[in-house]
Coordinates of C-alpha atoms in Angstrom, one line a residue:
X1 CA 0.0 0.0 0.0
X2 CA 2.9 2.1 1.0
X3 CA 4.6 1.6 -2.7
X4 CA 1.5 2.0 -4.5
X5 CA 1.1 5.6 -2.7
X6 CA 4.5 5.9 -3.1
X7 CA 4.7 5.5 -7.4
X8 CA 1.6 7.3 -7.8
X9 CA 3.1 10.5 -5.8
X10 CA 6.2 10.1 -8.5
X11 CA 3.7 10.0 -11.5
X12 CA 1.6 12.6 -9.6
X13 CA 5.0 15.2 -9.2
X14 CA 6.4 13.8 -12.6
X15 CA 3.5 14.7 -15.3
X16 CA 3.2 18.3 -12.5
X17 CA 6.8 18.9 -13.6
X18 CA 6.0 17.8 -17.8
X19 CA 3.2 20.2 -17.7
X20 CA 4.8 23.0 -16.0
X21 CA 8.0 22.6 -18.2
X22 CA 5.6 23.2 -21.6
X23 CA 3.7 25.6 -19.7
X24 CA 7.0 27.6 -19.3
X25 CA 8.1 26.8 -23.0
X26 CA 4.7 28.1 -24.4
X27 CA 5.1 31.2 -21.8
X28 CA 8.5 32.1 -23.2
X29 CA 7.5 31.3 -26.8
X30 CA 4.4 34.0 -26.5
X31 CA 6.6 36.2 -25.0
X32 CA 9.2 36.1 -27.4
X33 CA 6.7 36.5 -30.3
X34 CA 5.3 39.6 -28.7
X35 CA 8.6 41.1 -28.1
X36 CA 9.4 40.4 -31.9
X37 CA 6.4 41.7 -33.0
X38 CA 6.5 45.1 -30.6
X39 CA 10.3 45.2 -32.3
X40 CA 8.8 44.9 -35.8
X41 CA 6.1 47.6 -34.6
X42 CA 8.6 49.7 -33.4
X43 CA 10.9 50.7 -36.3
X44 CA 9.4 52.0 -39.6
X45 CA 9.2 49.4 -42.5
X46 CA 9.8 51.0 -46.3
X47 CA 7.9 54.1 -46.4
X48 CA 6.9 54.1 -50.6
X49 CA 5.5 57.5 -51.0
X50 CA 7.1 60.8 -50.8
X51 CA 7.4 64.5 -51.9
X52 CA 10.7 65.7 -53.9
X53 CA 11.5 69.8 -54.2
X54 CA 14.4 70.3 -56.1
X55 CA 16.0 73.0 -58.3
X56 CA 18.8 73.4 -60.6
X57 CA 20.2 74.4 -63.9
X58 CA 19.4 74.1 -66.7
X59 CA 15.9 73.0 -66.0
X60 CA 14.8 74.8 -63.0
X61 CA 12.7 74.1 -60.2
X62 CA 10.7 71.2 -59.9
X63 CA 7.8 69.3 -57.6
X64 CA 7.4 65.4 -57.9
X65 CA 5.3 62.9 -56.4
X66 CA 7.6 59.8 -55.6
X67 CA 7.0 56.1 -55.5
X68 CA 9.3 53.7 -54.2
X69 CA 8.1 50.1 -54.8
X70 CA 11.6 48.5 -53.9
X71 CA 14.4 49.8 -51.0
X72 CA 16.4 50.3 -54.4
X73 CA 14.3 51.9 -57.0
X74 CA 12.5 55.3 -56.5
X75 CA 10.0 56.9 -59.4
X76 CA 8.8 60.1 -59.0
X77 CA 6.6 62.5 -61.8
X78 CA 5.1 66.0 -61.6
X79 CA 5.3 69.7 -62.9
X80 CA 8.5 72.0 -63.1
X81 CA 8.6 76.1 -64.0
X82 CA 11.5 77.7 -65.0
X83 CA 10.4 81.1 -64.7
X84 CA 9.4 81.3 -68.3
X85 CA 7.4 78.1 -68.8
X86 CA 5.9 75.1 -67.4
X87 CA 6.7 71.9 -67.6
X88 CA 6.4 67.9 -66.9
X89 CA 8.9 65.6 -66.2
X90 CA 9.3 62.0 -65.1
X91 CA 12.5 60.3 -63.6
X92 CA 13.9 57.1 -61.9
X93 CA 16.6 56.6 -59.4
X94 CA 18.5 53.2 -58.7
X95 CA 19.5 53.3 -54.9
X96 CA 22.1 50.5 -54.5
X97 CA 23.0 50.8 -51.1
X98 CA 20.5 51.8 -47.8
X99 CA 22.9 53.9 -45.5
X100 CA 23.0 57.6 -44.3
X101 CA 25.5 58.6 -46.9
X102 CA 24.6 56.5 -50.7
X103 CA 25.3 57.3 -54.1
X104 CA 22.7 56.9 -56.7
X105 CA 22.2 56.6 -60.6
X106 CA 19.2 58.8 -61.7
X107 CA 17.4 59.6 -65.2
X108 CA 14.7 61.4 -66.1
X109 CA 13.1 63.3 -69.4
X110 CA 10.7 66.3 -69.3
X111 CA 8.9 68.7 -71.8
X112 CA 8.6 72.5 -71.4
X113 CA 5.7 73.7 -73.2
X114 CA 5.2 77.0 -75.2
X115 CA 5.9 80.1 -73.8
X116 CA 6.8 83.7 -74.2
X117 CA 10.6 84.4 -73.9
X118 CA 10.3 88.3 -74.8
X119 CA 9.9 88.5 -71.0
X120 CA 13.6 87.7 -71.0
X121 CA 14.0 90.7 -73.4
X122 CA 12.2 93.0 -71.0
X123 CA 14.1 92.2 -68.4
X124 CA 17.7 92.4 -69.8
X125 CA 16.0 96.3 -70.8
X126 CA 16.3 95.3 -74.8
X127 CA 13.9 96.9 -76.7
X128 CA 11.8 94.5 -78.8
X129 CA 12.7 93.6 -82.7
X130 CA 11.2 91.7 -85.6
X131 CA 12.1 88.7 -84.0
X132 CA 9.8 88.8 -81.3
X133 CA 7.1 86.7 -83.6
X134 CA 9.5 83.7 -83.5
X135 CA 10.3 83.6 -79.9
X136 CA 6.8 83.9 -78.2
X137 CA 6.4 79.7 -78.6
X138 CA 9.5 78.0 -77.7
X139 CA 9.0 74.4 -76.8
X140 CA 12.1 72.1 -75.3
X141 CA 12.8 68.5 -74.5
X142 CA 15.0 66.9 -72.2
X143 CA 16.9 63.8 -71.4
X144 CA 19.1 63.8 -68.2
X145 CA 21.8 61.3 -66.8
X146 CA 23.0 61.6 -63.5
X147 CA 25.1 60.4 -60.5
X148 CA 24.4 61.4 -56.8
X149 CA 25.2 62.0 -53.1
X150 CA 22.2 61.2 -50.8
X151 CA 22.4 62.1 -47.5
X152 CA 20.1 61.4 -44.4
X153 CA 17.2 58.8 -43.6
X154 CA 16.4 56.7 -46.2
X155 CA 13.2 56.1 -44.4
X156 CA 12.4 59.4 -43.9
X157 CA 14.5 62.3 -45.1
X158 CA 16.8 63.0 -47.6
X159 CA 19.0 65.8 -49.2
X160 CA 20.5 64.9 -52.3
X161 CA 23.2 66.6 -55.1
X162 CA 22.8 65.2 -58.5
X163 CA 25.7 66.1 -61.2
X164 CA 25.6 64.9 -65.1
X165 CA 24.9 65.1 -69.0
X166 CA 21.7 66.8 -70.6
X167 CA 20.7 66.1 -73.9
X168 CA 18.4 68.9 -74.8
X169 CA 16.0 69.4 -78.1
X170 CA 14.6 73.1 -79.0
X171 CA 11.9 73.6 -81.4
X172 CA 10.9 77.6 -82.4
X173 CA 7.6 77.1 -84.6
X174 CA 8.1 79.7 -86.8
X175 CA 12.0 80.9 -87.6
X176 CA 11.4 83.3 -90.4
X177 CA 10.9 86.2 -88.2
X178 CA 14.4 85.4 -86.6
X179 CA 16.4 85.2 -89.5
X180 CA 14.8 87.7 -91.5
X181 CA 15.9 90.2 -87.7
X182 CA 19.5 88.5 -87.9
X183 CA 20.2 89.1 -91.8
X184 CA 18.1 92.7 -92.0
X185 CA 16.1 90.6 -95.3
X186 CA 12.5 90.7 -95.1
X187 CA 12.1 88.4 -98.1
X188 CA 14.0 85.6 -95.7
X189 CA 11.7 82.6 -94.9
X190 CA 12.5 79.3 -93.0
X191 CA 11.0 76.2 -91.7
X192 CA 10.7 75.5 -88.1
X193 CA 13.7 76.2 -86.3
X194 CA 15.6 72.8 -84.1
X195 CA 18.2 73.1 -81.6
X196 CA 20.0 70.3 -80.4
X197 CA 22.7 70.4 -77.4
X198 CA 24.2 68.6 -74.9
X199 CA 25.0 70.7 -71.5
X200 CA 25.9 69.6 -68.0
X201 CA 23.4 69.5 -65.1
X202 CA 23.2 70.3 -61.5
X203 CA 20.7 69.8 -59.1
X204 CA 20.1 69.8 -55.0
X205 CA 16.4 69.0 -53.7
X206 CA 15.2 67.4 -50.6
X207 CA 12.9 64.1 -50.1
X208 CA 10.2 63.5 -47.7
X209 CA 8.4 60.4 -47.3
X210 CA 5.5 60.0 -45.3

């Protein structure tokens, strides 16, 4: 009787201690997943959308919408002035490496549309000539490739310098009016007017994502 009572207190104290060893192994595996999860909680993931303000020559100041599906690649699109004229432009940036100080690899192309440059007559104090037909719609296109310095959070803030190579296309509608001011004919007519060049490119702005 006295053994009996004896091996059932060891089973009794034996499946006590089983259950309060995976009682304490499904405590400290709760635990641990709400400390990871309070961790995961705690820092900010990949913020994808942000606002960009930049400005530079030759193409002015700009205001794009970014989009940043991947921690490398960042899109961004939206409207840019350069005093003159308005414009659109769209761009993409590869981000190869995530710390405070990166380089990047950035393109983009925009469009200036039609606009008035006898304003840039007026203000130099020039008096207006013959050729002021031909320079009231001016229309440009752009193509730029860049390298740059990013500096700050790339989860949160960034200011950025971007140096490189423009390729740039100006159209005048209607040239005659030009010539026929440059070479004093008035009998002097001409097709539209194309302007090709390639010109360097600077640019500082600063990133916001939210």
């Amino acid at each position: 009787m006295t053994m009996a009572t004896s091996s059932k207190r060891r089973r009794t104290t034996l499946l006590s201690s089983r259950h309060g060893m995976a009682l304490a192994c499904l405590l400290t595996l709760a635990a641990a997943t709400s400390a990871h999860a309070q961790d995961g909680s705690g820092e900010p993931g990949l913020r994808k959308f942000g606002l960009l303000l930049d400005a530079g020559a030759p193409h002015g100041v700009g205001l794009s919408a970014v989009v940043r599906p991947l921690p490398w690649l960042r899109l961004q699109a939206g409207p840019t002035t350069n005093t003159l004229s308005f414009g659109l432009r769209g761009g993409a940036s590869i981000l190869p490496l995530q710390t405070f100080i990166a380089p990047s690899l950035n393109a983009e192309a925009g469009h200036y549309f039609g606009s008035d440059y006898n304003d840039v007559v007026d203000w130099l104090g020039a008096s207006p000539s013959r050729s002021a037909a031909a320079i009231k719609d001016v229309t440009y296109d752009y193509v730029t490739g860049s390298v740059g310095l990013e500096i700050g959070s790339a989860s949160r803030f960034n200011f950025f310098l971007h140096l490189g190579i423009s390729y740039v296309a100006l159209n005048v509608d209607d040239a005659s009016a030009l010539l026929q001011d440059a070479t004093d004919d008035p009998d002097v007519t001409a097709r539209d007017l194309h302007v090709r060049a390639t010109i360097p490119s600077v640019k500082v702005g600063f990133l916001f994502y939210f």
